[in-house]
């Protein structure tokens, strides 16, 4: 993606976050990006084309970052610590790209249906990957776990935590939020009765 295209998409995203989707006209985006409207239309065609490009970019970024927080499960690993570390890493990636995550988690009734569908689709992808990881941990520990339910809970809890650290002054609460997430992760593993994964029992 060209630097100019990124510049325009950054301007559009920031405008939507600041003033809402309804205010993000092509004229307003062009002004925010320091370009003329003809230049904007030449790049994206129309407002729908611009917004679709923005959705594509932010969805790709968020999914890549979130996927990177799903840990590799090694034999002998402590599943409670694996889960706790994953929550810490998730908060790190959220705070590393706050505007992307604010956009992905944006609650704006003016957003077109396609935006809500994209978020729903991305959430489903991450939930399925989380469920697969939970099933793997349970299988290695020879335990029965409702992986689907746990994965839904994990996604919901993670989104709430992300909103907290992205709120005004939230970065200062990062450690407190992380500590709570680690506690929840460890308690969830303990409740499932998974004390270790096969191949490396601890003494």
Backbone as numpy.savetxt, mean C-alpha at the origin, in Angstrom:
# Nx Ny Nz CAx CAy CAz Cx Cy Cz
9.33 6.19 -18.49 8.47 7.38 -18.49 9.36 8.62 -18.49
9.01 9.59 -19.33 9.82 10.79 -19.45 9.70 11.64 -18.19
10.73 12.48 -17.97 10.73 13.36 -16.81 9.56 14.33 -16.87
9.24 14.80 -18.09 8.13 15.74 -18.23 6.80 15.07 -17.88
6.62 13.83 -18.32 5.38 13.12 -18.03 5.24 12.89 -16.52
6.34 12.52 -15.88 6.34 12.35 -14.43 6.01 13.67 -13.72
6.55 14.75 -14.24 6.30 16.07 -13.65 4.81 16.40 -13.70
4.18 16.12 -14.82 2.75 16.40 -14.97 1.94 15.53 -14.03
2.29 14.24 -13.97 1.54 13.33 -13.10 1.72 13.69 -11.63
2.92 14.13 -11.27 3.15 14.59 -9.89 2.26 15.79 -9.59
2.19 16.71 -10.53 1.37 17.92 -10.33 -0.11 17.55 -10.20
-0.57 16.61 -11.03 -1.97 16.18 -10.98 -2.27 15.48 -9.66
-1.38 14.59 -9.25 -1.58 13.88 -7.98 -1.62 14.84 -6.80
-0.66 15.77 -6.76 -0.59 16.71 -5.65 -1.82 17.62 -5.61
-2.30 18.00 -6.79 -3.50 18.84 -6.86 -4.72 18.09 -6.33
-4.84 16.83 -6.72 -5.97 16.02 -6.25 -5.90 15.84 -4.73
-4.71 15.59 -4.21 -4.55 15.42 -2.76 -4.86 16.71 -2.01
-4.51 17.82 -2.62 -4.67 19.11 -1.94 -6.09 19.66 -2.06
-6.70 19.53 -3.24 -7.98 20.19 -3.50 -9.11 19.24 -3.88
-8.79 17.97 -4.12 -9.84 17.02 -4.49 -9.90 16.81 -5.99
-10.42 15.67 -6.39 -10.47 15.32 -7.81 -11.32 16.30 -8.62
-12.41 16.78 -8.04 -13.32 17.67 -8.77 -12.62 18.95 -9.22
-11.61 19.36 -8.47 -10.90 20.61 -8.80 -9.74 20.39 -9.77
-9.45 19.14 -10.09 -8.28 18.85 -10.93 -8.65 18.86 -12.41
-9.02 20.01 -12.90 -9.32 20.17 -14.33 -8.02 20.19 -15.12
-8.13 20.05 -16.41 -6.93 20.13 -17.25 -6.28 21.50 -17.12
-7.08 22.52 -17.01 -6.54 23.87 -16.84 -5.76 23.97 -15.53
-6.35 23.44 -14.45 -5.69 23.51 -13.14 -4.40 22.69 -13.12
-4.44 21.51 -13.74 -3.24 20.67 -13.77 -2.14 21.33 -14.59
-2.51 21.91 -15.74 -1.54 22.59 -16.59 -0.87 23.73 -15.83
-1.68 24.48 -15.11 -1.14 25.59 -14.33 -0.21 25.08 -13.23
-0.62 24.00 -12.54 0.20 23.44 -11.46 1.52 22.88 -11.99
1.49 22.35 -13.23 2.69 21.76 -13.83 3.54 22.79 -14.55
3.03 24.02 -14.67 3.78 25.06 -15.36 3.78 24.87 -16.86
2.69 24.31 -17.41 2.58 24.06 -18.85 1.32 24.71 -19.40
1.24 24.71 -20.71 0.02 25.20 -21.35 -0.96 24.03 -21.50
-2.23 24.36 -21.63 -3.22 23.30 -21.83 -2.98 22.52 -23.12
-2.61 23.18 -24.23 -2.32 22.41 -25.45 -1.21 21.37 -25.23
-0.20 21.73 -24.43 0.88 20.79 -24.16 0.37 19.60 -23.35
-0.53 19.88 -22.42 -1.11 18.82 -21.59 -1.97 17.89 -22.44
-2.80 18.46 -23.29 -3.65 17.65 -24.17 -2.81 16.82 -25.13
-1.72 17.39 -25.60 -0.84 16.67 -26.53 -0.21 15.46 -25.85
0.05 15.56 -24.55 0.69 14.48 -23.80 -0.28 13.37 -23.42
-1.52 13.75 -23.03 -2.45 12.76 -22.48 -3.79 12.63 -23.22
-4.06 13.50 -24.12 -5.31 13.41 -24.87 -6.45 14.16 -24.21
-6.82 13.77 -23.02 -7.90 14.44 -22.29 -7.74 14.13 -20.80
-8.69 14.63 -20.02 -8.62 14.44 -18.56 -8.66 12.97 -18.19
-9.48 12.21 -18.87 -9.56 10.78 -18.58 -8.23 10.09 -18.86
-7.59 10.47 -19.96 -6.29 9.89 -20.28 -5.24 10.23 -19.24
-5.27 11.47 -18.77 -4.34 11.90 -17.72 -4.57 11.12 -16.44
-5.83 11.01 -16.03 -6.13 10.33 -14.78 -5.82 8.84 -14.86
-6.05 8.24 -16.02 -5.73 6.82 -16.20 -4.23 6.60 -16.08
-3.45 7.49 -16.67 -1.99 7.39 -16.59 -1.53 7.53 -15.14
-2.18 8.43 -14.41 -1.83 8.62 -13.00 -2.18 7.37 -12.19
-3.34 6.80 -12.43 -3.73 5.57 -11.75 -2.74 4.44 -12.06
-2.37 4.32 -13.32 -1.42 3.27 -13.73 -0.12 3.39 -12.94
0.41 4.61 -12.90 1.70 4.81 -12.25 1.63 4.56 -10.74
0.63 5.13 -10.09 0.57 5.01 -8.64 0.22 3.59 -8.22
-0.63 2.91 -8.99 -0.94 1.52 -8.68 0.30 0.65 -8.80
1.06 0.85 -9.87 2.28 0.06 -10.08 3.27 0.30 -8.94
3.45 1.55 -8.55 4.38 1.87 -7.48 3.94 1.24 -6.15
2.67 1.40 -5.80 2.19 0.90 -4.52 2.27 -0.62 -4.45
1.88 -1.29 -5.53 1.93 -2.75 -5.54 3.36 -3.26 -5.42
4.28 -2.60 -6.12 5.68 -3.02 -6.07 6.23 -2.85 -4.66
5.91 -1.73 -4.02 6.41 -1.49 -2.67 5.79 -2.45 -1.67
4.48 -2.64 -1.78 3.80 -3.54 -0.83 4.26 -4.97 -1.00
4.48 -5.39 -2.25 4.95 -6.75 -2.50 6.32 -6.97 -1.88
7.15 -5.93 -1.90 8.49 -6.04 -1.33 8.48 -6.26 0.18
7.35 -5.97 0.82 7.27 -6.16 2.27 6.83 -7.57 2.64
6.44 -8.39 1.67 6.05 -9.77 1.95 7.33 -10.59 2.06
7.64 -11.08 3.23 8.96 -11.70 3.46 9.09 -13.10 2.88
10.33 -13.49 2.66 10.62 -14.86 2.30 10.64 -15.68 3.58
9.95 -16.81 3.55 9.86 -17.65 4.74 10.93 -18.74 4.66
11.89 -18.69 5.57 12.98 -19.67 5.58 12.73 -20.71 6.67
13.10 -21.97 6.42 12.99 -22.99 7.46 13.75 -22.56 8.72
13.12 -22.75 9.85 13.76 -22.37 11.10 13.45 -20.96 11.55
12.77 -20.19 10.70 12.46 -18.81 11.07 11.39 -18.79 12.15
11.44 -17.76 12.97 10.41 -17.53 13.97 9.28 -16.76 13.28
8.11 -17.38 13.08 7.04 -16.73 12.32 6.55 -15.44 12.96
6.60 -15.37 14.30 6.18 -14.14 14.97 7.10 -12.99 14.60
8.40 -13.28 14.56 9.36 -12.23 14.21 9.29 -11.88 12.73
9.01 -12.87 11.89 8.84 -12.61 10.46 7.67 -11.65 10.24
6.56 -11.94 10.91 5.37 -11.10 10.77 5.62 -9.70 11.31
6.30 -9.62 12.45 6.58 -8.31 13.05 7.50 -7.49 12.15
8.50 -8.13 11.57 9.43 -7.42 10.68 8.71 -6.92 9.43
7.76 -7.70 8.94 7.01 -7.28 7.74 6.20 -6.03 8.01
5.64 -5.90 9.21 4.85 -4.71 9.53 5.75 -3.47 9.58
6.95 -3.64 10.14 7.90 -2.52 10.19 8.29 -2.07 8.78
8.56 -3.04 7.93 8.96 -2.73 6.56 7.84 -2.03 5.80
6.61 -2.44 6.06 5.47 -1.80 5.40 5.40 -0.31 5.76
5.55 0.00 7.02 5.53 1.41 7.43 6.68 2.18 6.79
7.82 1.55 6.64 8.98 2.19 6.00 8.65 2.58 4.57
8.03 1.67 3.81 7.76 1.97 2.41 6.65 3.02 2.28
5.71 3.01 3.21 4.66 4.03 3.20 5.26 5.42 3.39
6.15 5.54 4.37 6.75 6.84 4.66 7.80 7.23 3.64
8.31 6.25 2.87 9.29 6.56 1.82 8.62 7.18 0.61
7.32 6.92 0.42 6.58 7.47 -0.72 5.20 7.91 -0.23
5.15 8.90 0.65 3.88 9.27 1.29 2.80 9.73 0.32
3.18 10.49 -0.72 2.16 10.99 -1.63 1.52 9.87 -2.45
2.31 8.88 -2.82 1.75 7.72 -3.53 0.71 7.03 -2.65
1.05 6.81 -1.38 0.13 6.11 -0.50 -1.07 6.96 -0.11
-0.88 8.27 0.01 -2.04 9.14 0.26 -3.02 9.06 -0.91
-2.47 9.00 -2.11 -3.32 8.92 -3.29 -4.05 7.57 -3.35
-3.32 6.49 -3.11 -3.91 5.15 -3.16 -5.01 5.00 -2.11
-4.80 5.60 -0.94 -5.75 5.46 0.16 -6.75 6.61 0.23
-6.77 7.44 -0.80 -7.62 8.63 -0.81 -9.10 8.27 -0.73
-9.81 8.97 0.13 -11.26 8.83 0.21 -11.88 10.11 -0.35
-12.30 10.03 -1.59 -12.86 11.20 -2.28 -14.04 10.71 -3.11
-15.22 11.08 -2.70 -16.43 10.61 -3.40 -16.49 11.07 -4.84
-15.74 12.13 -5.15 -15.75 12.65 -6.52 -14.91 11.80 -7.47
-14.07 10.92 -6.92 -13.25 10.07 -7.79 -14.14 9.20 -8.68
-13.76 9.02 -9.94 -14.56 8.17 -10.83 -14.52 6.71 -10.39
-15.53 5.93 -10.77 -15.60 4.52 -10.35 -14.34 3.72 -10.67
-13.67 4.06 -11.77 -12.48 3.30 -12.15 -11.40 3.38 -11.07
-11.33 4.51 -10.36 -10.33 4.65 -9.30 -10.63 3.69 -8.16
-11.88 3.61 -7.77 -12.26 2.71 -6.68 -12.05 1.26 -7.09
-12.31 0.95 -8.36 -12.10 -0.41 -8.85 -10.61 -0.78 -8.83
-9.77 0.18 -9.19 -8.32 -0.06 -9.17 -7.85 -0.36 -7.75
-8.31 0.43 -6.80 -7.91 0.23 -5.41 -8.40 -1.13 -4.92
-9.62 -1.46 -5.27 -10.19 -2.75 -4.89 -9.37 -3.90 -5.48
-8.98 -3.74 -6.74 -8.19 -4.78 -7.40 -6.82 -4.92 -6.77
-6.17 -3.80 -6.48 -4.85 -3.84 -5.85 -4.91 -4.47 -4.47
-5.96 -4.11 -3.72 -6.12 -4.69 -2.39 -6.30 -6.21 -2.48
-7.05 -6.65 -3.49 -7.28 -8.09 -3.67 -5.98 -8.82 -3.98
-5.14 -8.20 -4.81 -3.85 -8.82 -5.15 -3.00 -8.99 -3.90
-2.92 -7.94 -3.09 -2.10 -8.00 -1.88 -2.68 -8.98 -0.87
-4.00 -9.02 -0.77 -4.62 -9.95 0.17 -4.33 -11.40 -0.22
-4.41 -11.68 -1.52 -4.14 -13.04 -1.99 -2.69 -13.44 -1.72
-1.77 -12.49 -1.92 -0.36 -12.79 -1.65 -0.13 -13.00 -0.16
-0.80 -12.19 0.66 -0.68 -12.36 2.11 -1.25 -13.70 2.54
-2.38 -14.06 1.95 -3.00 -15.35 2.29 -2.06 -16.50 1.95
-1.40 -16.41 0.80 -0.47 -17.47 0.40 0.67 -17.59 1.40
1.19 -16.43 1.86 2.27 -16.46 2.83 1.80 -17.07 4.14
0.61 -16.72 4.57 0.06 -17.24 5.83 -0.15 -18.75 5.73
-0.64 -19.21 4.59 -0.83 -20.65 4.39 0.51 -21.38 4.44
1.53 -20.75 3.87 2.85 -21.38 3.87 3.39 -21.52 5.28
3.28 -20.45 6.06 3.75 -20.50 7.44 3.00 -21.57 8.22
1.68 -21.60 8.05 0.86 -22.58 8.76 1.23 -24.00 8.36
1.45 -24.23 7.07 1.79 -25.57 6.59 3.15 -26.01 7.12
4.11 -25.08 7.13 5.44 -25.44 7.62 5.42 -25.73 9.11
4.49 -25.08 9.81 4.36 -25.34 11.24 3.34 -26.42 11.54
2.79 -27.02 10.46 1.81 -28.09 10.58 0.63 -27.67 11.43
0.09 -26.47 11.11 -1.04 -25.93 11.85 -2.19 -25.64 10.89
-3.41 -25.67 11.43 -4.59 -25.28 10.68 -4.92 -23.84 11.01
-4.97 -22.98 9.99 -5.23 -21.56 10.20 -6.22 -21.09 9.14
-7.15 -20.22 9.54 -8.05 -19.61 8.56 -7.28 -18.48 7.87
-6.49 -18.85 6.89 -5.59 -17.90 6.24 -6.34 -16.77 5.55
-7.51 -17.07 5.02 -8.29 -16.02 4.34 -8.70 -14.94 5.33
-9.24 -15.35 6.47 -9.66 -14.40 7.49 -8.48 -13.58 8.00
-7.37 -14.26 8.27 -6.18 -13.56 8.79 -5.66 -12.56 7.76
-5.71 -12.93 6.47 -5.21 -12.02 5.43 -6.07 -10.77 5.32
-7.39 -10.93 5.42 -8.28 -9.77 5.41 -7.99 -8.85 6.59
-7.78 -9.46 7.75 -7.47 -8.68 8.95 -6.14 -7.93 8.79
-5.16 -8.61 8.21 -3.84 -7.99 8.01 -3.92 -6.79 7.09
-4.67 -6.92 5.99 -4.79 -5.81 5.04 -5.50 -4.64 5.68
-6.60 -4.92 6.38 -7.35 -3.85 7.03 -6.51 -3.13 8.08
-5.79 -3.89 8.88 -4.95 -3.30 9.92 -3.82 -2.48 9.31
-3.24 -2.99 8.23 -2.14 -2.28 7.57 -2.61 -0.95 6.99
-3.79 -0.94 6.39 -4.32 0.31 5.81 -4.58 1.33 6.91
-5.12 0.88 8.03 -5.37 1.80 9.14 -4.06 2.38 9.65
-3.05 1.53 9.78 -1.74 2.00 10.24 -1.15 3.00 9.26
-1.30 2.73 7.97 -0.77 3.64 6.96 -1.45 5.00 7.06
-2.76 5.01 7.24 -3.48 6.29 7.37 -3.00 7.06 8.60
-2.72 6.35 9.67 -2.26 7.02 10.90 -0.91 7.69 10.69
0.04 7.00 10.06 1.37 7.60 9.89 1.39 8.65 8.79
0.37 8.62 7.90 0.31 9.61 6.83 -0.45 10.86 7.24
-1.18 10.78 8.35 -1.91 11.95 8.84 -0.93 13.01 9.31
-1.43 14.23 9.48 -0.57 15.32 9.93 0.09 14.95 11.26
1.40 15.02 11.32 2.13 14.66 12.51 2.28 13.16 12.70
1.81 12.40 11.73 1.81 10.95 11.87 3.19 10.33 11.86
4.12 10.94 11.14 5.46 10.38 11.07 6.09 10.29 12.45
5.73 11.23 13.33 6.26 11.22 14.69 5.66 10.07 15.51
4.54 9.54 15.02 3.88 8.43 15.73 4.32 7.08 15.17
5.25 7.11 14.23 5.61 5.87 13.54 6.02 4.75 14.49
6.85 5.07 15.48 7.33 4.03 16.38 6.20 3.45 17.22
5.28 4.31 17.64 4.15 3.83 18.43 3.25 2.93 17.59
3.00 3.36 16.35 2.17 2.55 15.44 2.87 1.23 15.13
4.18 1.30 14.89 4.94 0.09 14.59 4.91 -0.88 15.76
5.05 -0.36 16.97 5.03 -1.22 18.15 3.69 -1.94 18.28
2.62 -1.21 18.00 1.29 -1.82 18.05 1.13 -2.89 16.98
1.60 -2.60 15.78 1.51 -3.58 14.70 2.32 -4.83 15.02
3.51 -4.64 15.58 4.33 -5.80 15.95 3.62 -6.65 17.01
3.00 -5.98 17.96 2.26 -6.69 19.01 1.12 -7.49 18.40
0.36 -6.85 17.49 -0.75 -7.55 16.84 -0.26 -8.74 16.05
0.84 -8.55 15.31 1.39 -9.63 14.49 1.80 -10.82 15.37
2.50 -10.53 16.46 2.95 -11.61 17.34 1.78 -12.32 18.01
0.77 -11.54 18.42 -0.40 -12.13 19.05 -1.16 -13.01 18.05
-1.24 -12.56 16.80 -1.94 -13.35 15.78 -1.26 -14.69 15.56
0.06 -14.66 15.52 0.81 -15.91 15.33 0.64 -16.81 16.55
0.69 -16.22 17.72 0.51 -17.00 18.95 -0.88 -17.62 19.02
-1.89 -16.84 18.63 -3.27 -17.33 18.66 -3.45 -18.50 17.70
-2.69 -18.47 16.61 -2.77 -19.57 15.64 -2.02 -20.80 16.13
-1.25 -20.65 17.19 -0.52 -21.79 17.75 0.70 -22.17 16.96
1.22 -21.22 16.16 2.41 -21.51 15.35 3.63 -21.01 16.10
4.41 -21.89 16.64 5.56 -21.47 17.43 6.85 -21.47 16.63
6.88 -22.23 15.55 8.09 -22.30 14.74 7.72 -22.88 13.39
8.56 -22.67 12.40 8.35 -23.32 11.11 9.29 -24.49 11.01
8.87 -25.47 10.24 9.61 -26.73 10.20 11.06 -26.51 9.80
11.93 -27.35 10.37 13.32 -27.34 9.95 14.23 -26.58 10.88
13.67 -25.99 11.94 14.56 -25.22 12.81 13.97 -24.96 14.15
13.59 -25.98 14.86 13.01 -25.80 16.18 13.99 -25.09 17.09
13.46 -24.20 17.89 14.31 -23.47 18.82 14.35 -24.20 20.16
15.48 -24.06 20.80 15.64 -24.72 22.08 15.10 -23.85 23.20
